[in-house]
Amino acid sequence: MSNEESKQPAAPPAASAAKPAAKPATASVAKDVKVKEMPRRSFLNWMTLAWTAFTASMLAAGTATARFMFPNVLFEPPSTFKAGFPNEIQIGQVDERFKPRGVWLVRDSEGIFALSTVCTHLGCTPNWLEGEQKFKCPCHGSGYYKDGINFEGPTPRPLERFAISLADDGQILVDKGKKFQFEKGEWINPQSKLNL
Ligand code: FES
């Protein structure tokens, strides 16, 4: 080999021995996008959950506030009501027109009284049995005479009476806000009976 030949630059390596070609740029970008998208999706999910929780808590707080501002109130019918004219009830009659309001009007030879329809045993509603001339409780069998005095069954005391009077227009006025109990001697109170 001559000196000139030895000074020639080395030939470039063959194509087969070249370094592996770099991967296409598009694949690399797609991978990057995937890597970046995952956290964004998680973030959105987290935001959705946070908003849902926030909305739920606001609704709960609003409901609690509304309950505080407008508490449950039981609107009961007024305790005093007019119950027709005295001559609409015959002597010896038990008037059941006002049973839905918790009152029987009973007329005897002296006047009219308003009996409570609540059994004094455990609070059921007795029935008036015209044929037997008695009030009979369907729950445990307590029985009361027409005047409200108990005579059978487990009840320990008579029915109660409500205050009764005449209104300005001549109608019977019943006041369920005032009760009179026989066993306390309260039936002698003039308000417990409307004498006619
Ligand atoms: S509730 Fe009337 S007899 Fe018991």
mmCIF file with all atom_site columns, C-alpha atoms and ligand atoms in Angstrom:
data_model
loop_
_atom_site.group_PDB
_atom_site.id
_atom_site.type_symbol
_atom_site.label_atom_id
_atom_site.label_alt_id
_atom_site.label_comp_id
_atom_site.label_asym_id
_atom_site.label_entity_id
_atom_site.label_seq_id
_atom_site.pdbx_PDB_ins_code
_atom_site.Cartn_x
_atom_site.Cartn_y
_atom_site.Cartn_z
_atom_site.occupancy
_atom_site.B_iso_or_equiv
_atom_site.pdbx_formal_charge
_atom_site.auth_seq_id
_atom_site.auth_comp_id
_atom_site.auth_asym_id
_atom_site.auth_atom_id
_atom_site.pdbx_PDB_model_num
ATOM   1   C  CA  . MET A 1 1   ? 0.000    0.000  0.000  1.00 0.00 ? 1   MET A CA  1
ATOM   2   C  CA  . SER A 1 2   ? 1.371    3.378  -1.087 1.00 0.00 ? 2   SER A CA  1
ATOM   3   C  CA  . ASN A 1 3   ? 1.491    6.374  1.152  1.00 0.00 ? 3   ASN A CA  1
ATOM   4   C  CA  . GLU A 1 4   ? -1.158   8.144  -0.920 1.00 0.00 ? 4   GLU A CA  1
ATOM   5   C  CA  . GLU A 1 5   ? -3.602   5.270  -0.502 1.00 0.00 ? 5   GLU A CA  1
ATOM   6   C  CA  . SER A 1 6   ? -3.133   5.234  3.248  1.00 0.00 ? 6   SER A CA  1
ATOM   7   C  CA  . LYS A 1 7   ? -4.042   8.933  3.466  1.00 0.00 ? 7   LYS A CA  1
ATOM   8   C  CA  . GLN A 1 8   ? -7.509   8.397  1.814  1.00 0.00 ? 8   GLN A CA  1
ATOM   9   C  CA  . PRO A 1 9   ? -10.400  9.089  4.236  1.00 0.00 ? 9   PRO A CA  1
ATOM   10  C  CA  . ALA A 1 10  ? -12.218  6.035  5.432  1.00 0.00 ? 10  ALA A CA  1
ATOM   11  C  CA  . ALA A 1 11  ? -15.329  5.173  3.462  1.00 0.00 ? 11  ALA A CA  1
ATOM   12  C  CA  . PRO A 1 12  ? -18.659  5.730  5.289  1.00 0.00 ? 12  PRO A CA  1
ATOM   13  C  CA  . PRO A 1 13  ? -20.085  2.585  6.904  1.00 0.00 ? 13  PRO A CA  1
ATOM   14  C  CA  . ALA A 1 14  ? -22.437  0.453  4.878  1.00 0.00 ? 14  ALA A CA  1
ATOM   15  C  CA  . ALA A 1 15  ? -26.140  1.170  5.040  1.00 0.00 ? 15  ALA A CA  1
ATOM   16  C  CA  . SER A 1 16  ? -26.790  -2.115 6.835  1.00 0.00 ? 16  SER A CA  1
ATOM   17  C  CA  . ALA A 1 17  ? -24.475  -1.121 9.655  1.00 0.00 ? 17  ALA A CA  1
ATOM   18  C  CA  . ALA A 1 18  ? -26.056  2.318  10.148 1.00 0.00 ? 18  ALA A CA  1
ATOM   19  C  CA  . LYS A 1 19  ? -27.703  3.285  13.455 1.00 0.00 ? 19  LYS A CA  1
ATOM   20  C  CA  . PRO A 1 20  ? -31.440  2.319  13.682 1.00 0.00 ? 20  PRO A CA  1
ATOM   21  C  CA  . ALA A 1 21  ? -33.604  5.007  12.179 1.00 0.00 ? 21  ALA A CA  1
ATOM   22  C  CA  . ALA A 1 22  ? -35.382  7.249  14.668 1.00 0.00 ? 22  ALA A CA  1
ATOM   23  C  CA  . LYS A 1 23  ? -39.024  6.376  15.281 1.00 0.00 ? 23  LYS A CA  1
ATOM   24  C  CA  . PRO A 1 24  ? -41.573  8.458  13.362 1.00 0.00 ? 24  PRO A CA  1
ATOM   25  C  CA  . ALA A 1 25  ? -42.338  11.760 15.068 1.00 0.00 ? 25  ALA A CA  1
ATOM   26  C  CA  . THR A 1 26  ? -46.105  11.131 14.947 1.00 0.00 ? 26  THR A CA  1
ATOM   27  C  CA  . ALA A 1 27  ? -45.915  8.133  17.319 1.00 0.00 ? 27  ALA A CA  1
ATOM   28  C  CA  . SER A 1 28  ? -43.959  10.141 19.820 1.00 0.00 ? 28  SER A CA  1
ATOM   29  C  CA  . VAL A 1 29  ? -46.484  13.000 19.713 1.00 0.00 ? 29  VAL A CA  1
ATOM   30  C  CA  . ALA A 1 30  ? -49.438  10.624 20.196 1.00 0.00 ? 30  ALA A CA  1
ATOM   31  C  CA  . LYS A 1 31  ? -47.762  9.134  23.256 1.00 0.00 ? 31  LYS A CA  1
ATOM   32  C  CA  . ASP A 1 32  ? -47.202  12.603 24.658 1.00 0.00 ? 32  ASP A CA  1
ATOM   33  C  CA  . VAL A 1 33  ? -50.851  13.497 24.087 1.00 0.00 ? 33  VAL A CA  1
ATOM   34  C  CA  . LYS A 1 34  ? -51.945  10.365 25.932 1.00 0.00 ? 34  LYS A CA  1
ATOM   35  C  CA  . VAL A 1 35  ? -49.685  11.120 28.821 1.00 0.00 ? 35  VAL A CA  1
ATOM   36  C  CA  . LYS A 1 36  ? -50.998  14.659 29.035 1.00 0.00 ? 36  LYS A CA  1
ATOM   37  C  CA  . GLU A 1 37  ? -54.698  13.736 28.562 1.00 0.00 ? 37  GLU A CA  1
ATOM   38  C  CA  . MET A 1 38  ? -54.937  11.368 31.502 1.00 0.00 ? 38  MET A CA  1
ATOM   39  C  CA  . PRO A 1 39  ? -54.418  13.963 34.209 1.00 0.00 ? 39  PRO A CA  1
ATOM   40  C  CA  . ARG A 1 40  ? -56.819  16.347 32.459 1.00 0.00 ? 40  ARG A CA  1
ATOM   41  C  CA  . ARG A 1 41  ? -59.544  13.698 32.416 1.00 0.00 ? 41  ARG A CA  1
ATOM   42  C  CA  . SER A 1 42  ? -58.932  12.924 36.067 1.00 0.00 ? 42  SER A CA  1
ATOM   43  C  CA  . PHE A 1 43  ? -59.114  16.599 36.829 1.00 0.00 ? 43  PHE A CA  1
ATOM   44  C  CA  . LEU A 1 44  ? -62.442  16.895 35.043 1.00 0.00 ? 44  LEU A CA  1
ATOM   45  C  CA  . ASN A 1 45  ? -63.801  13.875 36.916 1.00 0.00 ? 45  ASN A CA  1
ATOM   46  C  CA  . TRP A 1 46  ? -62.635  15.368 40.161 1.00 0.00 ? 46  TRP A CA  1
ATOM   47  C  CA  . MET A 1 47  ? -64.278  18.686 39.311 1.00 0.00 ? 47  MET A CA  1
ATOM   48  C  CA  . THR A 1 48  ? -67.542  16.936 38.471 1.00 0.00 ? 48  THR A CA  1
ATOM   49  C  CA  . LEU A 1 49  ? -67.488  15.084 41.778 1.00 0.00 ? 49  LEU A CA  1
ATOM   50  C  CA  . ALA A 1 50  ? -66.644  18.249 43.642 1.00 0.00 ? 50  ALA A CA  1
ATOM   51  C  CA  . TRP A 1 51  ? -69.499  20.157 42.030 1.00 0.00 ? 51  TRP A CA  1
ATOM   52  C  CA  . THR A 1 52  ? -71.912  17.325 42.725 1.00 0.00 ? 52  THR A CA  1
ATOM   53  C  CA  . ALA A 1 53  ? -70.884  17.244 46.373 1.00 0.00 ? 53  ALA A CA  1
ATOM   54  C  CA  . PHE A 1 54  ? -71.070  21.018 46.589 1.00 0.00 ? 54  PHE A CA  1
ATOM   55  C  CA  . THR A 1 55  ? -74.537  21.107 45.015 1.00 0.00 ? 55  THR A CA  1
ATOM   56  C  CA  . ALA A 1 56  ? -75.754  18.337 47.318 1.00 0.00 ? 56  ALA A CA  1
ATOM   57  C  CA  . SER A 1 57  ? -74.442  20.117 50.389 1.00 0.00 ? 57  SER A CA  1
ATOM   58  C  CA  . MET A 1 58  ? -76.027  23.396 49.274 1.00 0.00 ? 58  MET A CA  1
ATOM   59  C  CA  . LEU A 1 59  ? -79.350  21.629 48.740 1.00 0.00 ? 59  LEU A CA  1
ATOM   60  C  CA  . ALA A 1 60  ? -79.125  20.047 52.181 1.00 0.00 ? 60  ALA A CA  1
ATOM   61  C  CA  . ALA A 1 61  ? -78.277  23.395 53.742 1.00 0.00 ? 61  ALA A CA  1
ATOM   62  C  CA  . GLY A 1 62  ? -81.168  25.036 51.878 1.00 0.00 ? 62  GLY A CA  1
ATOM   63  C  CA  . THR A 1 63  ? -83.582  22.369 53.041 1.00 0.00 ? 63  THR A CA  1
ATOM   64  C  CA  . ALA A 1 64  ? -82.409  22.731 56.636 1.00 0.00 ? 64  ALA A CA  1
ATOM   65  C  CA  . THR A 1 65  ? -82.820  26.495 56.416 1.00 0.00 ? 65  THR A CA  1
ATOM   66  C  CA  . ALA A 1 66  ? -86.302  26.136 54.955 1.00 0.00 ? 66  ALA A CA  1
ATOM   67  C  CA  . ARG A 1 67  ? -87.265  23.713 57.736 1.00 0.00 ? 67  ARG A CA  1
ATOM   68  C  CA  . PHE A 1 68  ? -85.954  26.204 60.257 1.00 0.00 ? 68  PHE A CA  1
ATOM   69  C  CA  . MET A 1 69  ? -87.804  29.128 58.674 1.00 0.00 ? 69  MET A CA  1
ATOM   70  C  CA  . PHE A 1 70  ? -91.009  27.165 58.116 1.00 0.00 ? 70  PHE A CA  1
ATOM   71  C  CA  . PRO A 1 71  ? -91.234  24.506 60.866 1.00 0.00 ? 71  PRO A CA  1
ATOM   72  C  CA  . ASN A 1 72  ? -93.842  21.782 60.734 1.00 0.00 ? 72  ASN A CA  1
ATOM   73  C  CA  . VAL A 1 73  ? -97.012  23.253 62.095 1.00 0.00 ? 73  VAL A CA  1
ATOM   74  C  CA  . LEU A 1 74  ? -100.106 21.233 62.751 1.00 0.00 ? 74  LEU A CA  1
ATOM   75  C  CA  . PHE A 1 75  ? -103.080 23.294 61.688 1.00 0.00 ? 75  PHE A CA  1
ATOM   76  C  CA  . GLU A 1 76  ? -106.020 22.049 63.687 1.00 0.00 ? 76  GLU A CA  1
ATOM   77  C  CA  . PRO A 1 77  ? -109.576 23.144 63.192 1.00 0.00 ? 77  PRO A CA  1
ATOM   78  C  CA  . PRO A 1 78  ? -110.717 25.760 65.692 1.00 0.00 ? 78  PRO A CA  1
ATOM   79  C  CA  . SER A 1 79  ? -111.816 24.274 68.989 1.00 0.00 ? 79  SER A CA  1
ATOM   80  C  CA  . THR A 1 80  ? -115.054 26.265 69.016 1.00 0.00 ? 80  THR A CA  1
ATOM   81  C  CA  . PHE A 1 81  ? -117.782 25.643 66.483 1.00 0.00 ? 81  PHE A CA  1
ATOM   82  C  CA  . LYS A 1 82  ? -121.488 26.199 66.011 1.00 0.00 ? 82  LYS A CA  1
ATOM   83  C  CA  . ALA A 1 83  ? -123.619 23.082 66.038 1.00 0.00 ? 83  ALA A CA  1
ATOM   84  C  CA  . GLY A 1 84  ? -127.059 24.111 64.834 1.00 0.00 ? 84  GLY A CA  1
ATOM   85  C  CA  . PHE A 1 85  ? -130.130 25.152 66.808 1.00 0.00 ? 85  PHE A CA  1
ATOM   86  C  CA  . PRO A 1 86  ? -131.343 23.391 69.953 1.00 0.00 ? 86  PRO A CA  1
ATOM   87  C  CA  . ASN A 1 87  ? -134.718 22.547 68.439 1.00 0.00 ? 87  ASN A CA  1
ATOM   88  C  CA  . GLU A 1 88  ? -132.979 20.395 65.826 1.00 0.00 ? 88  GLU A CA  1
ATOM   89  C  CA  . ILE A 1 89  ? -132.311 17.801 68.538 1.00 0.00 ? 89  ILE A CA  1
ATOM   90  C  CA  . GLN A 1 90  ? -135.130 15.832 70.101 1.00 0.00 ? 90  GLN A CA  1
ATOM   91  C  CA  . ILE A 1 91  ? -135.290 14.891 73.777 1.00 0.00 ? 91  ILE A CA  1
ATOM   92  C  CA  . GLY A 1 92  ? -133.635 11.495 74.188 1.00 0.00 ? 92  GLY A CA  1
ATOM   93  C  CA  . GLN A 1 93  ? -131.698 11.834 70.923 1.00 0.00 ? 93  GLN A CA  1
ATOM   94  C  CA  . VAL A 1 94  ? -127.970 11.336 70.378 1.00 0.00 ? 94  VAL A CA  1
ATOM   95  C  CA  . ASP A 1 95  ? -127.023 13.674 67.547 1.00 0.00 ? 95  ASP A CA  1
ATOM   96  C  CA  . GLU A 1 96  ? -124.153 12.194 65.553 1.00 0.00 ? 96  GLU A CA  1
ATOM   97  C  CA  . ARG A 1 97  ? -123.767 14.991 63.002 1.00 0.00 ? 97  ARG A CA  1
ATOM   98  C  CA  . PHE A 1 98  ? -120.644 16.264 64.710 1.00 0.00 ? 98  PHE A CA  1
ATOM   99  C  CA  . LYS A 1 99  ? -118.995 12.941 65.454 1.00 0.00 ? 99  LYS A CA  1
ATOM   100 C  CA  . PRO A 1 100 ? -116.357 13.683 62.766 1.00 0.00 ? 100 PRO A CA  1
ATOM   101 C  CA  . ARG A 1 101 ? -115.438 16.689 64.916 1.00 0.00 ? 101 ARG A CA  1
ATOM   102 C  CA  . GLY A 1 102 ? -115.218 14.534 68.011 1.00 0.00 ? 102 GLY A CA  1
ATOM   103 C  CA  . VAL A 1 103 ? -118.559 15.443 69.593 1.00 0.00 ? 103 VAL A CA  1
ATOM   104 C  CA  . TRP A 1 104 ? -121.917 13.826 70.250 1.00 0.00 ? 104 TRP A CA  1
ATOM   105 C  CA  . LEU A 1 105 ? -124.717 16.184 71.196 1.00 0.00 ? 105 LEU A CA  1
ATOM   106 C  CA  . VAL A 1 106 ? -127.106 14.525 73.604 1.00 0.00 ? 106 VAL A CA  1
ATOM   107 C  CA  . ARG A 1 107 ? -130.407 15.977 74.731 1.00 0.00 ? 107 ARG A CA  1
ATOM   108 C  CA  . ASP A 1 108 ? -132.170 14.870 77.885 1.00 0.00 ? 108 ASP A CA  1
ATOM   109 C  CA  . SER A 1 109 ? -135.206 16.310 79.639 1.00 0.00 ? 109 SER A CA  1
ATOM   110 C  CA  . GLU A 1 110 ? -133.141 19.175 81.064 1.00 0.00 ? 110 GLU A CA  1
ATOM   111 C  CA  . GLY A 1 111 ? -130.985 20.292 78.185 1.00 0.00 ? 111 GLY A CA  1
ATOM   112 C  CA  . ILE A 1 112 ? -128.121 19.448 75.845 1.00 0.00 ? 112 ILE A CA  1
ATOM   113 C  CA  . PHE A 1 113 ? -124.568 18.370 76.587 1.00 0.00 ? 113 PHE A CA  1
ATOM   114 C  CA  . ALA A 1 114 ? -121.594 17.712 74.324 1.00 0.00 ? 114 ALA A CA  1
ATOM   115 C  CA  . LEU A 1 115 ? -119.918 14.348 74.865 1.00 0.00 ? 115 LEU A CA  1
ATOM   116 C  CA  . SER A 1 116 ? -116.392 13.622 73.700 1.00 0.00 ? 116 SER A CA  1
ATOM   117 C  CA  . THR A 1 117 ? -116.128 10.729 71.240 1.00 0.00 ? 117 THR A CA  1
ATOM   118 C  CA  . VAL A 1 118 ? -112.815 9.603  72.755 1.00 0.00 ? 118 VAL A CA  1
ATOM   119 C  CA  . CYS A 1 119 ? -112.966 6.392  74.768 1.00 0.00 ? 119 CYS A CA  1
ATOM   120 C  CA  . THR A 1 120 ? -111.474 7.003  78.187 1.00 0.00 ? 120 THR A CA  1
ATOM   121 C  CA  . HIS A 1 121 ? -109.753 3.619  78.157 1.00 0.00 ? 121 HIS A CA  1
ATOM   122 C  CA  . LEU A 1 122 ? -107.169 3.982  75.380 1.00 0.00 ? 122 LEU A CA  1
ATOM   123 C  CA  . GLY A 1 123 ? -108.624 6.564  73.080 1.00 0.00 ? 123 GLY A CA  1
ATOM   124 C  CA  . CYS A 1 124 ? -110.575 4.637  70.433 1.00 0.00 ? 124 CYS A CA  1
ATOM   125 C  CA  . THR A 1 125 ? -113.845 5.994  69.085 1.00 0.00 ? 125 THR A CA  1
ATOM   126 C  CA  . PRO A 1 126 ? -116.937 4.208  70.408 1.00 0.00 ? 126 PRO A CA  1
ATOM   127 C  CA  . ASN A 1 127 ? -120.114 3.780  68.367 1.00 0.00 ? 127 ASN A CA  1
ATOM   128 C  CA  . TRP A 1 128 ? -123.585 4.848  69.392 1.00 0.00 ? 128 TRP A CA  1
ATOM   129 C  CA  . LEU A 1 129 ? -125.866 1.788  69.326 1.00 0.00 ? 129 LEU A CA  1
ATOM   130 C  CA  . GLU A 1 130 ? -129.384 3.145  69.087 1.00 0.00 ? 130 GLU A CA  1
ATOM   131 C  CA  . GLY A 1 131 ? -130.980 -0.273 69.608 1.00 0.00 ? 131 GLY A CA  1
ATOM   132 C  CA  . GLU A 1 132 ? -129.089 -0.827 72.852 1.00 0.00 ? 132 GLU A CA  1
ATOM   133 C  CA  . GLN A 1 133 ? -129.081 2.827  73.879 1.00 0.00 ? 133 GLN A CA  1
ATOM   134 C  CA  . LYS A 1 134 ? -125.390 2.825  74.658 1.00 0.00 ? 134 LYS A CA  1
ATOM   135 C  CA  . PHE A 1 135 ? -121.991 3.827  73.381 1.00 0.00 ? 135 PHE A CA  1
ATOM   136 C  CA  . LYS A 1 136 ? -119.838 0.779  72.690 1.00 0.00 ? 136 LYS A CA  1
ATOM   137 C  CA  . CYS A 1 137 ? -116.120 0.903  72.079 1.00 0.00 ? 137 CYS A CA  1
ATOM   138 C  CA  . PRO A 1 138 ? -114.993 -1.540 69.369 1.00 0.00 ? 138 PRO A CA  1
ATOM   139 C  CA  . CYS A 1 139 ? -111.450 -1.822 70.705 1.00 0.00 ? 139 CYS A CA  1
ATOM   140 C  CA  . HIS A 1 140 ? -111.843 -3.504 74.095 1.00 0.00 ? 140 HIS A CA  1
ATOM   141 C  CA  . GLY A 1 141 ? -115.570 -3.439 74.681 1.00 0.00 ? 141 GLY A CA  1
ATOM   142 C  CA  . SER A 1 142 ? -116.038 -0.542 77.062 1.00 0.00 ? 142 SER A CA  1
ATOM   143 C  CA  . GLY A 1 143 ? -119.639 0.607  77.264 1.00 0.00 ? 143 GLY A CA  1
ATOM   144 C  CA  . TYR A 1 144 ? -121.176 3.933  78.313 1.00 0.00 ? 144 TYR A CA  1
ATOM   145 C  CA  . TYR A 1 145 ? -124.722 4.996  78.973 1.00 0.00 ? 145 TYR A CA  1
ATOM   146 C  CA  . LYS A 1 146 ? -126.267 7.812  77.014 1.00 0.00 ? 146 LYS A CA  1
ATOM   147 C  CA  . ASP A 1 147 ? -125.173 10.326 79.638 1.00 0.00 ? 147 ASP A CA  1
ATOM   148 C  CA  . GLY A 1 148 ? -121.546 9.197  79.238 1.00 0.00 ? 148 GLY A CA  1
ATOM   149 C  CA  . ILE A 1 149 ? -121.243 7.151  82.430 1.00 0.00 ? 149 ILE A CA  1
ATOM   150 C  CA  . ASN A 1 150 ? -119.209 3.961  81.945 1.00 0.00 ? 150 ASN A CA  1
ATOM   151 C  CA  . PHE A 1 151 ? -120.769 0.660  82.988 1.00 0.00 ? 151 PHE A CA  1
ATOM   152 C  CA  . GLU A 1 152 ? -118.843 -2.163 81.257 1.00 0.00 ? 152 GLU A CA  1
ATOM   153 C  CA  . GLY A 1 153 ? -115.438 -3.040 79.903 1.00 0.00 ? 153 GLY A CA  1
ATOM   154 C  CA  . PRO A 1 154 ? -111.995 -1.899 81.010 1.00 0.00 ? 154 PRO A CA  1
ATOM   155 C  CA  . THR A 1 155 ? -112.488 1.854  80.916 1.00 0.00 ? 155 THR A CA  1
ATOM   156 C  CA  . PRO A 1 156 ? -111.955 3.385  84.351 1.00 0.00 ? 156 PRO A CA  1
ATOM   157 C  CA  . ARG A 1 157 ? -114.101 6.492  83.958 1.00 0.00 ? 157 ARG A CA  1
ATOM   158 C  CA  . PRO A 1 158 ? -116.941 8.200  82.055 1.00 0.00 ? 158 PRO A CA  1
ATOM   159 C  CA  . LEU A 1 159 ? -116.662 10.021 78.763 1.00 0.00 ? 159 LEU A CA  1
ATOM   160 C  CA  . GLU A 1 160 ? -115.709 13.659 79.010 1.00 0.00 ? 160 GLU A CA  1
ATOM   161 C  CA  . ARG A 1 161 ? -117.959 16.604 78.206 1.00 0.00 ? 161 ARG A CA  1
ATOM   162 C  CA  . PHE A 1 162 ? -117.097 19.816 76.417 1.00 0.00 ? 162 PHE A CA  1
ATOM   163 C  CA  . ALA A 1 163 ? -118.227 23.340 77.244 1.00 0.00 ? 163 ALA A CA  1
ATOM   164 C  CA  . ILE A 1 164 ? -121.511 24.203 75.583 1.00 0.00 ? 164 ILE A CA  1
ATOM   165 C  CA  . SER A 1 165 ? -123.452 27.459 75.357 1.00 0.00 ? 165 SER A CA  1
ATOM   166 C  CA  . LEU A 1 166 ? -125.710 29.466 73.069 1.00 0.00 ? 166 LEU A CA  1
ATOM   167 C  CA  . ALA A 1 167 ? -124.174 31.796 70.486 1.00 0.00 ? 167 ALA A CA  1
ATOM   168 C  CA  . ASP A 1 168 ? -125.603 35.259 69.804 1.00 0.00 ? 168 ASP A CA  1
ATOM   169 C  CA  . ASP A 1 169 ? -127.561 33.928 66.839 1.00 0.00 ? 169 ASP A CA  1
ATOM   170 C  CA  . GLY A 1 170 ? -129.191 31.249 68.998 1.00 0.00 ? 170 GLY A CA  1
ATOM   171 C  CA  . GLN A 1 171 ? -127.093 28.337 67.757 1.00 0.00 ? 171 GLN A CA  1
ATOM   172 C  CA  . ILE A 1 172 ? -125.388 25.826 69.999 1.00 0.00 ? 172 ILE A CA  1
ATOM   173 C  CA  . LEU A 1 173 ? -121.753 26.725 70.577 1.00 0.00 ? 173 LEU A CA  1
ATOM   174 C  CA  . VAL A 1 174 ? -119.367 23.892 71.480 1.00 0.00 ? 174 VAL A CA  1
ATOM   175 C  CA  . ASP A 1 175 ? -115.928 24.670 72.885 1.00 0.00 ? 175 ASP A CA  1
ATOM   176 C  CA  . LYS A 1 176 ? -113.634 21.653 72.773 1.00 0.00 ? 176 LYS A CA  1
ATOM   177 C  CA  . GLY A 1 177 ? -110.963 23.682 74.499 1.00 0.00 ? 177 GLY A CA  1
ATOM   178 C  CA  . LYS A 1 178 ? -112.775 23.212 77.831 1.00 0.00 ? 178 LYS A CA  1
ATOM   179 C  CA  . LYS A 1 179 ? -113.396 19.729 79.199 1.00 0.00 ? 179 LYS A CA  1
ATOM   180 C  CA  . PHE A 1 180 ? -115.380 18.558 82.174 1.00 0.00 ? 180 PHE A CA  1
ATOM   181 C  CA  . GLN A 1 181 ? -114.789 15.247 83.927 1.00 0.00 ? 181 GLN A CA  1
ATOM   182 C  CA  . PHE A 1 182 ? -117.464 13.525 85.984 1.00 0.00 ? 182 PHE A CA  1
ATOM   183 C  CA  . GLU A 1 183 ? -115.014 11.927 88.433 1.00 0.00 ? 183 GLU A CA  1
ATOM   184 C  CA  . LYS A 1 184 ? -113.704 15.366 89.327 1.00 0.00 ? 184 LYS A CA  1
ATOM   185 C  CA  . GLY A 1 185 ? -117.182 16.674 90.036 1.00 0.00 ? 185 GLY A CA  1
ATOM   186 C  CA  . GLU A 1 186 ? -116.995 18.974 87.017 1.00 0.00 ? 186 GLU A CA  1
ATOM   187 C  CA  . TRP A 1 187 ? -120.342 18.042 85.470 1.00 0.00 ? 187 TRP A CA  1
ATOM   188 C  CA  . ILE A 1 188 ? -122.050 20.388 87.871 1.00 0.00 ? 188 ILE A CA  1
ATOM   189 C  CA  . ASN A 1 189 ? -120.289 23.268 86.159 1.00 0.00 ? 189 ASN A CA  1
ATOM   190 C  CA  . PRO A 1 190 ? -122.979 25.269 84.280 1.00 0.00 ? 190 PRO A CA  1
ATOM   191 C  CA  . GLN A 1 191 ? -120.766 25.335 81.176 1.00 0.00 ? 191 GLN A CA  1
ATOM   192 C  CA  . SER A 1 192 ? -120.866 21.534 80.937 1.00 0.00 ? 192 SER A CA  1
ATOM   193 C  CA  . LYS A 1 193 ? -124.561 21.518 80.014 1.00 0.00 ? 193 LYS A CA  1
ATOM   194 C  CA  . LEU A 1 194 ? -126.900 23.804 78.132 1.00 0.00 ? 194 LEU A CA  1
ATOM   195 C  CA  . ASN A 1 195 ? -130.077 23.912 80.206 1.00 0.00 ? 195 ASN A CA  1
ATOM   196 C  CA  . LEU A 1 196 ? -133.188 24.638 78.153 1.00 0.00 ? 196 LEU A CA  1
HETATM 197 S  S1  . FES B 2 .   ? -110.023 2.018  73.875 1.00 0.00 ? 1   FES B S1  1
HETATM 198 FE FE1 . FES B 2 .   ? -112.130 1.834  74.228 1.00 0.00 ? 1   FES B FE1 1
HETATM 199 S  S2  . FES B 2 .   ? -112.269 0.047  75.384 1.00 0.00 ? 1   FES B S2  1
HETATM 200 FE FE2 . FES B 2 .   ? -110.163 0.256  75.052 1.00 0.00 ? 1   FES B FE2 1
#
